[in-house]
Short mmCIF file of C-alpha atoms in Angstrom, two decimals:
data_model
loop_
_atom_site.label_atom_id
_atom_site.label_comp_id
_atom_site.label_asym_id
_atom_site.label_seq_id
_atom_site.Cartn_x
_atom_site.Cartn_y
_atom_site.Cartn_z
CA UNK E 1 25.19 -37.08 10.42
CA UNK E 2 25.05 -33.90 8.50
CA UNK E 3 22.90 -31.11 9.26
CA UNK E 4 19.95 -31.11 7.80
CA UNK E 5 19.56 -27.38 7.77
CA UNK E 6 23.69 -25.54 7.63
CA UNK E 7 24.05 -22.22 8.29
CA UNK E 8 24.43 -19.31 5.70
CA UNK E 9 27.88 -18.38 5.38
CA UNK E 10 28.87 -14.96 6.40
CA UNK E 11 29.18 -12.40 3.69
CA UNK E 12 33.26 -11.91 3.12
CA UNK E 13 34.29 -8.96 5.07
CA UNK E 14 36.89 -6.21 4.37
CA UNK E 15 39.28 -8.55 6.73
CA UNK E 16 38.92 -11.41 4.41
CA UNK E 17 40.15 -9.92 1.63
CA UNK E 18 43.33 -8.51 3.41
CA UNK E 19 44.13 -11.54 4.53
CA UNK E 20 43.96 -13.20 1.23
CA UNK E 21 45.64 -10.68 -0.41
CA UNK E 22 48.24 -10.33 2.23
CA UNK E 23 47.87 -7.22 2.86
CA UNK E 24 46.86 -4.94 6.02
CA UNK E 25 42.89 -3.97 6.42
CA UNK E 26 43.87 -0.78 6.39
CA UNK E 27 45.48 -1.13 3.07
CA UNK E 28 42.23 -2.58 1.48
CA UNK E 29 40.38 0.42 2.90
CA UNK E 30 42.44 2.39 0.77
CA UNK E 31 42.06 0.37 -2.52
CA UNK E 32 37.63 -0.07 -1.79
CA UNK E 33 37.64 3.39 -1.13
CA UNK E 34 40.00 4.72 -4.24
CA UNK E 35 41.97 7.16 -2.68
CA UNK E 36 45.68 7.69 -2.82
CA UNK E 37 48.52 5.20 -0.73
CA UNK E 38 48.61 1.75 -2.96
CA UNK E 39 50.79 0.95 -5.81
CA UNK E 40 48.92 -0.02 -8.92
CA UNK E 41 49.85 -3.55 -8.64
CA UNK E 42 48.42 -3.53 -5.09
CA UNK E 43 45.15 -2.52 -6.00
CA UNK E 44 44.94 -4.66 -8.87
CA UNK E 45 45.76 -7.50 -6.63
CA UNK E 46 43.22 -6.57 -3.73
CA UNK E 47 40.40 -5.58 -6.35
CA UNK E 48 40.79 -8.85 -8.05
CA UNK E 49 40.47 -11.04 -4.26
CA UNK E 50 37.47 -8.71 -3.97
CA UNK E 51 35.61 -9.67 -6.62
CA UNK E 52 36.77 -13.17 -6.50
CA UNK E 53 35.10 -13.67 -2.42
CA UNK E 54 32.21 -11.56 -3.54
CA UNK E 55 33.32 -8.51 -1.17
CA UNK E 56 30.42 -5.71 -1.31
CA UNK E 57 32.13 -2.43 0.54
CA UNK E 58 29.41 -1.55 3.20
CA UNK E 59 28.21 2.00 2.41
CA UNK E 60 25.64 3.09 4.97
CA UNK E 61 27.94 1.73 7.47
CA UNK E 62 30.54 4.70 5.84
CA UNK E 63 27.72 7.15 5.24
CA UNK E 64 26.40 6.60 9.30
CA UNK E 65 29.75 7.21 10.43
CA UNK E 66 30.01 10.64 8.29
CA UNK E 67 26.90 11.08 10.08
CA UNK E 68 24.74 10.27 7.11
CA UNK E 69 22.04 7.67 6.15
CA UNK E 70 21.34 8.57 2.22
CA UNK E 71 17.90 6.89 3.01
CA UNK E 72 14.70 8.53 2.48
CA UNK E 73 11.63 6.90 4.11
CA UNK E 74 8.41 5.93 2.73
CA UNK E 75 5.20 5.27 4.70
CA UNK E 76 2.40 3.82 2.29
CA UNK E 77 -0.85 1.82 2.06
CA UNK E 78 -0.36 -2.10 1.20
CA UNK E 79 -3.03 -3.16 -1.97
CA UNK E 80 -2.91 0.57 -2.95
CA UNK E 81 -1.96 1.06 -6.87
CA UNK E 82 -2.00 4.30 -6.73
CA UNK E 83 0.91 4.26 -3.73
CA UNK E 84 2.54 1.62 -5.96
CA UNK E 85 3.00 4.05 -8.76
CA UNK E 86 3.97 7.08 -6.60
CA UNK E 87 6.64 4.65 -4.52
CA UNK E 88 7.83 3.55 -8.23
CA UNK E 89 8.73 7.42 -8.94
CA UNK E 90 10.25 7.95 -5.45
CA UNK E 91 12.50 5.37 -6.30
CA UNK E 92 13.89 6.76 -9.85
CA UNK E 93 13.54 10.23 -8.31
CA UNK E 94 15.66 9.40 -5.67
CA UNK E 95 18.09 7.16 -7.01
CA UNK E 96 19.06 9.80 -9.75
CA UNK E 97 19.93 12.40 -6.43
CA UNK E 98 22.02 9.77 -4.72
CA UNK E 99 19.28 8.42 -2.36
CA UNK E 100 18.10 5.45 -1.49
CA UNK E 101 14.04 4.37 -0.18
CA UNK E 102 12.80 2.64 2.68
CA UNK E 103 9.15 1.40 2.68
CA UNK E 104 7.20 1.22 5.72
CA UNK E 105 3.92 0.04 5.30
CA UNK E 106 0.72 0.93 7.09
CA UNK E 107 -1.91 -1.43 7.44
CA UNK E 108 -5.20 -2.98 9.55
CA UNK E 109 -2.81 -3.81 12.34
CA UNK E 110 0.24 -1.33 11.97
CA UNK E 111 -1.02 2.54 12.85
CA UNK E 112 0.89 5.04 11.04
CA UNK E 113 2.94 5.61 14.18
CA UNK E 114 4.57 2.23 13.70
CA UNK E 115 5.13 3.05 10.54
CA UNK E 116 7.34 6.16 11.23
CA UNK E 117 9.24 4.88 14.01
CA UNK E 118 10.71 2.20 11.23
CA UNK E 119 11.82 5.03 9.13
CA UNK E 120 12.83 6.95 12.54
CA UNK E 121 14.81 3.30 13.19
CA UNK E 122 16.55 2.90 10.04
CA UNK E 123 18.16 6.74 10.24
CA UNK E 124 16.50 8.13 7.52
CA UNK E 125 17.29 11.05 6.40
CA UNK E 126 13.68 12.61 5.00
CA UNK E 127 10.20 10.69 5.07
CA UNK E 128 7.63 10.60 2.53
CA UNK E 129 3.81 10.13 3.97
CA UNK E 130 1.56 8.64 1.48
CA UNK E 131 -1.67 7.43 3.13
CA UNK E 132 -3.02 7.76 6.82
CA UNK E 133 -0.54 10.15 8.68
CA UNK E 134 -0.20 10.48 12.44
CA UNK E 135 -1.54 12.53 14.51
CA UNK E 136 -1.33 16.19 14.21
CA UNK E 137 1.35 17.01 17.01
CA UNK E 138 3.50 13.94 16.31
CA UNK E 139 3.19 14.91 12.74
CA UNK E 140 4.52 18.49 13.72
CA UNK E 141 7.09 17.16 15.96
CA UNK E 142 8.41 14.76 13.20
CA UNK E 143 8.52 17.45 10.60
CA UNK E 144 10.90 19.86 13.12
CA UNK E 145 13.04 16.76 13.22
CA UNK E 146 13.90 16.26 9.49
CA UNK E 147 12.74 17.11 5.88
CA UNK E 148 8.57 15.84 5.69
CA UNK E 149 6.71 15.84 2.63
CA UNK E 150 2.75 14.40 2.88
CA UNK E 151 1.82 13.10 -0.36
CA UNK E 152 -1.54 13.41 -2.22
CA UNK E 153 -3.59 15.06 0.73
CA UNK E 154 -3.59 18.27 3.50
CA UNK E 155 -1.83 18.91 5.93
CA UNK E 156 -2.01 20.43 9.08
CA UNK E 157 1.51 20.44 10.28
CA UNK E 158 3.03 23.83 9.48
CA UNK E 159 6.48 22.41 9.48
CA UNK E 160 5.65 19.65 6.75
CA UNK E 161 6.04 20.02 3.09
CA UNK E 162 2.87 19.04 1.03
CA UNK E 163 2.55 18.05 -2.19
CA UNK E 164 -1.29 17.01 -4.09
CA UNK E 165 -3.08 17.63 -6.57
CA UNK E 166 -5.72 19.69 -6.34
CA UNK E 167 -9.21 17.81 -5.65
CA UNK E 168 -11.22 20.86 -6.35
CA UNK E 169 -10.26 20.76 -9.73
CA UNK E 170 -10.15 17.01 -10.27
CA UNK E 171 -13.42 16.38 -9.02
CA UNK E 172 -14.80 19.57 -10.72
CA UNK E 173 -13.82 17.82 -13.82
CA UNK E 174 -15.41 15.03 -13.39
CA UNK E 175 -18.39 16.26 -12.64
CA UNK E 176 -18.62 18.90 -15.34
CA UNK E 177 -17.72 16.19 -17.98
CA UNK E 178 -20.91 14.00 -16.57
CA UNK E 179 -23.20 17.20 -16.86
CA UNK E 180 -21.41 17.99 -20.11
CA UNK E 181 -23.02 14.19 -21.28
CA UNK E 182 -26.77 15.21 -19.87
CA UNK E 183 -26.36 13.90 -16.22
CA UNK E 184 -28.31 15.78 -13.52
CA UNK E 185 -28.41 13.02 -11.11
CA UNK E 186 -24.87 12.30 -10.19
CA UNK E 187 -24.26 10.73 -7.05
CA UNK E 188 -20.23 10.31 -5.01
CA UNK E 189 -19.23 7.29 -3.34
CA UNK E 190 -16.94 9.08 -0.87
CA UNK E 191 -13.47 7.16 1.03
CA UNK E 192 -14.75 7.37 4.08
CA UNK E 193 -12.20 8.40 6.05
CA UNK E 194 -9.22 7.87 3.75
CA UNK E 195 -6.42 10.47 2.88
CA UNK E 196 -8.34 13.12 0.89
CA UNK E 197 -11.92 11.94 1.23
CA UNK E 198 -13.11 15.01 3.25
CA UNK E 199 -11.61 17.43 0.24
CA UNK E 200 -13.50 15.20 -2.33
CA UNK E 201 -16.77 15.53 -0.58
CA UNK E 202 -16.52 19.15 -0.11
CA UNK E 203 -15.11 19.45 -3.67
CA UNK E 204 -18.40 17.56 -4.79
CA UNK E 205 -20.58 19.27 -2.97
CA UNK E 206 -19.09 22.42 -4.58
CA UNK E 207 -19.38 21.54 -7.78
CA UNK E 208 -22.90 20.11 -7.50
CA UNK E 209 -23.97 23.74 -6.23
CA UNK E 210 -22.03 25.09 -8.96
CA UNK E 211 -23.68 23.34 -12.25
CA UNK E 212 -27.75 24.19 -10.39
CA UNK E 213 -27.91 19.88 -9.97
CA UNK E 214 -30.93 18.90 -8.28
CA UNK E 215 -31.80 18.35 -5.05
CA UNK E 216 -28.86 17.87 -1.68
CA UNK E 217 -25.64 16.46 -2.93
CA UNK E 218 -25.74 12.62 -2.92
CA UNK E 219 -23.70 10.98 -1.04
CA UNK E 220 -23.00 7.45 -0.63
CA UNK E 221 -20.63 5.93 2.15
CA UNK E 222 -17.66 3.92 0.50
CA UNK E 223 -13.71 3.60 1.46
CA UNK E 224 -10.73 3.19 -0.44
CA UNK E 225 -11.28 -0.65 -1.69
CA UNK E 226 -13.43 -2.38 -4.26
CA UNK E 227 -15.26 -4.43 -1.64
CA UNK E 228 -16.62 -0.73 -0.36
CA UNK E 229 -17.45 0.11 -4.08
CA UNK E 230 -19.35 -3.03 -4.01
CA UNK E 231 -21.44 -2.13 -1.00
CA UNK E 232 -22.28 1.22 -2.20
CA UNK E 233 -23.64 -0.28 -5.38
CA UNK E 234 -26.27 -1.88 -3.74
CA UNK E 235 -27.08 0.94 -1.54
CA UNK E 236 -27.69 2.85 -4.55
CA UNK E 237 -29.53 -0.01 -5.95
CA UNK E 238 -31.78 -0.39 -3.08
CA UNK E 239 -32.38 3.65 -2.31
CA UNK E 240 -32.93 4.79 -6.20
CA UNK E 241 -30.11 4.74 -9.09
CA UNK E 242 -28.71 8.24 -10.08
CA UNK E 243 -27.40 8.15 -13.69
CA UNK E 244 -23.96 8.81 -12.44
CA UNK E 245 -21.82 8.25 -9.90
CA UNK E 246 -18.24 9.22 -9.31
CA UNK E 247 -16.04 7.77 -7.17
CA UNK E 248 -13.42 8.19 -4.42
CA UNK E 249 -10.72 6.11 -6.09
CA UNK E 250 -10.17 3.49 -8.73
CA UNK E 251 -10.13 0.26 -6.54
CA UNK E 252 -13.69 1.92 -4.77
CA UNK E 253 -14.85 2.22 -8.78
CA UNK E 254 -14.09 -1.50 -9.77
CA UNK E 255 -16.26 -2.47 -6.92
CA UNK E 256 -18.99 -0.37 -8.06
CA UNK E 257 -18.52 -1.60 -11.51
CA UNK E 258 -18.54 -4.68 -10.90
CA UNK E 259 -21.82 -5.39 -8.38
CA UNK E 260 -23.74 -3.16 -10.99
CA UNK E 261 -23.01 -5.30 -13.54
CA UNK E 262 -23.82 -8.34 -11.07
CA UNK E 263 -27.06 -6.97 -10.40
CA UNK E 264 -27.85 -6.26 -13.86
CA UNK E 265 -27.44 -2.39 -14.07
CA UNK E 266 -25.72 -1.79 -17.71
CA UNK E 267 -22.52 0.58 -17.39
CA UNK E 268 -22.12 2.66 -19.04
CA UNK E 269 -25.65 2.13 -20.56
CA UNK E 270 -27.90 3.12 -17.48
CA UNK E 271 -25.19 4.65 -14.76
CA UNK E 272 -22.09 6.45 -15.84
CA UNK E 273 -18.63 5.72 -13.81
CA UNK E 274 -16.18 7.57 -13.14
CA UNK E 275 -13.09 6.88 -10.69
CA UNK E 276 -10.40 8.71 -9.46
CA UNK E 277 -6.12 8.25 -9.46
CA UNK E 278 -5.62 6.59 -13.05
CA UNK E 279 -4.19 3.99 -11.60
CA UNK E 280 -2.89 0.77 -13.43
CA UNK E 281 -6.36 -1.17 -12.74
CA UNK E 282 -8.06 1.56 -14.67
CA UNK E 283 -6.20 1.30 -18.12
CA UNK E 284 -6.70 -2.93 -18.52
CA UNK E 285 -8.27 -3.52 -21.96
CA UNK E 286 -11.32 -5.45 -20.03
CA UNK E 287 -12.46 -2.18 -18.26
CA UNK E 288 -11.60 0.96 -19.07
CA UNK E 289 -12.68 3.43 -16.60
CA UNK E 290 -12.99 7.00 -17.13
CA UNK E 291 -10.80 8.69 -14.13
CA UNK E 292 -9.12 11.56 -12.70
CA UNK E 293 -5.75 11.38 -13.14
CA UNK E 294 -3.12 12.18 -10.89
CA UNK E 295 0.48 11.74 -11.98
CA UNK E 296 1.81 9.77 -9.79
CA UNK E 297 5.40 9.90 -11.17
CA UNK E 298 4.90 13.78 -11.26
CA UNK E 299 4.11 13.99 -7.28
CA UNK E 300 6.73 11.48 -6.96
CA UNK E 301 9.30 13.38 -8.41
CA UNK E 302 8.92 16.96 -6.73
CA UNK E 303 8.16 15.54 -3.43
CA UNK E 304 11.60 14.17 -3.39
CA UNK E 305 13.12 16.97 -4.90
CA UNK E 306 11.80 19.06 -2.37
CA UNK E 307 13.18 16.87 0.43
CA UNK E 308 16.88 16.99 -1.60
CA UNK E 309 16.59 20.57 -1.48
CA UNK E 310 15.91 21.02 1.96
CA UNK E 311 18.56 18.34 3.09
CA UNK E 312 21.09 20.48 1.04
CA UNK E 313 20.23 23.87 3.06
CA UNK E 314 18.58 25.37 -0.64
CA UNK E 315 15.70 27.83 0.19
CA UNK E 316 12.43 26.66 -0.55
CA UNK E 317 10.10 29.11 0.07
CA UNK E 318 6.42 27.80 -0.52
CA UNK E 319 5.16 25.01 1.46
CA UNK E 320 2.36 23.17 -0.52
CA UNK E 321 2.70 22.32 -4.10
CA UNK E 322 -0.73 22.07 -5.70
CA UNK E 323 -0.82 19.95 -9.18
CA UNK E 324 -3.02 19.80 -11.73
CA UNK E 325 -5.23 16.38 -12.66
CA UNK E 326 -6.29 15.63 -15.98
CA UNK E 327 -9.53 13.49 -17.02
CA UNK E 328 -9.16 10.86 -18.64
CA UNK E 329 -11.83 9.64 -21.09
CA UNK E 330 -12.24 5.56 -21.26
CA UNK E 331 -15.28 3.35 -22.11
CA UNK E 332 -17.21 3.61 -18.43
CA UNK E 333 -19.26 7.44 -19.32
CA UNK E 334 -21.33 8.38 -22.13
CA UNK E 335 -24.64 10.49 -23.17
CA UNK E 336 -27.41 10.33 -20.44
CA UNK E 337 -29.58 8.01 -21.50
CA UNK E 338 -32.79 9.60 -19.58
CA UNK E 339 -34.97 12.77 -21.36
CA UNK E 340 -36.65 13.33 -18.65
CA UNK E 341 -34.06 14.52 -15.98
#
């Protein structure tokens, strides 16, 4: 009787094309790797059993024996598009220096610890935090080890390279467009205690101070996903609606947008939205939110060129890269509608 469930066969190895090719393995070594010591009819013959058995020549088992990995590790949140856009630019950025990425997610049930011992695991070479990071020591410790670069947030790690954009001037944008429309009451549905909600906060407080706005600083309680959005919608329903509200990301926005709508508060018509990242949720056609944008691609692309450069001995002197957002203007803001604030 035949089994119902056969094995996978084995991948050919660098032995199975010698012996098909009749040959030594030490001879095929010499072909795979293109250096001098076969005739040309050799190699033809050995290149031609090599594609014909599918033979892939295994390079990080070369590059791990030259003491090398060529891998550069990724810690990131799952369901985040904003990660998904920087990981997509790590990938291109990397790739174009010789490098290749390994993803390590962190989630509900995998701490950010986890996370870096996978990348610690797989010998990379350099890491690239996106997200929640480790603890401050381990974070240290980790960073003395090899190249670090935290993505999109502070760090308190003197050894680690950071790389953000600046929330002081992203959320100072927003705000100053919303008071530039006639808003006075503008509240912030802050992350909780996501990567770079404290700095948004602060940043919002600032910049309430700063344009004379009425009253403490409002803010709401939120978190990083639409369903917290959602909840602070109907905390500002219940407590009194400002005419504004920005928010701590995108996904927290669509949440907002959406139980407003549910409960029958027109956006932009009574309450102006703004969100923050300019990720891919915020362009679709259906709703158009007005955001801060961070470049994803643009972080992506000088954190790893900062890790290349430190992996290749070149001086870099400065340790935090701070980028500039831009607002971008979409269908979710527009003229207060109130005279009488």
């Amino acid at each position: 009787m035949s089994n119902p469930h056969p094995r996978r066969a084995r991948p050919p190895t660098l032995q199975d094309v010698a012996t098909r090719a009749g040959v030594s393995r030490a001879l095929v070594s010499i072909v795979i790797r293109g250096v001098p010591g076969a005739s040309e009819a050799t190699r033809q013959r050995v290149l031609g059993v090599a594609e014909e058995l599918g033979y892939r020549p295994d390079g990080r088992a070369r590059l791990l024996a030259a003491g090398r990995s060529k891998l550069i590790g990724v810690t990131l949140t799952l369901n985040n598009p904003f990660h998904s856009d920087v990981a997509e630019g790590i990938y291109a950025a990397a790739e174009s220096s010789g490098y290749q990425v390994v993803l390590s997610a962190v989630t509900g049930r995998r701490a950010p610890e986890r996370a870096v011992e996978t990348l610690l695991d797989y010998r990379c070479e350099a890491a690239i935090l996106l997200g929640p990071l480790v603890a401050r020591r381990a974070l240290q410790e980790l960073a003395e080890r090899l190249p670090v670069v935290v993505v999109g947030q502070p760090s308190s790690a003197p050894a680690a390279d950071v790389v953000r954009v600046s929330d002081a001037d992203g959320v100072g944008l927003a705000v100053e467009h919303l008071v530039g429309l006639g808003h006075r009451l503008i509240a912030h549905v802050d992350g909780g205690r996501s990567a770079g909600a404290a700095q948004r906060r602060a940043a919002f407080r600032a910049a309430h101070r700063r344009h004379g706005l009425p009253g403490p600083a409002r803010v709401i309680t939120g978190g990083p996903g639409e369903e917290d959005g959602a909840a602070a919608a109907r905390r500002l329903v219940d407590q009194g609606l400002p005419t504004a509200v920005l928010a701590y990301n995108d996904a927290c926005a669509v949440g907002l947008l959406d139980m407003l709508l549910r409960l029958g508060v027109p956006v932009p018509g009574r309450v102006s939205v703004v969100g923050y990242d300019d990720s891919p949720v915020a362009r679709l056609s259906y709703l158009r939110l007005t955001t801060v944008s961070q470049d994803g691609r643009q972080l992506a692309t000088v954190a790893v060129e900062r890790l290349v450069s430190r992996l290749s001995g070149s001086a870099v002197a400065q340790r935090q890269v701070l980028l500039r957002p831009a607002l971008v203007l979409r269908a979710t803001t527009e003229q207060c509608a109130s005279t009488q604030l």
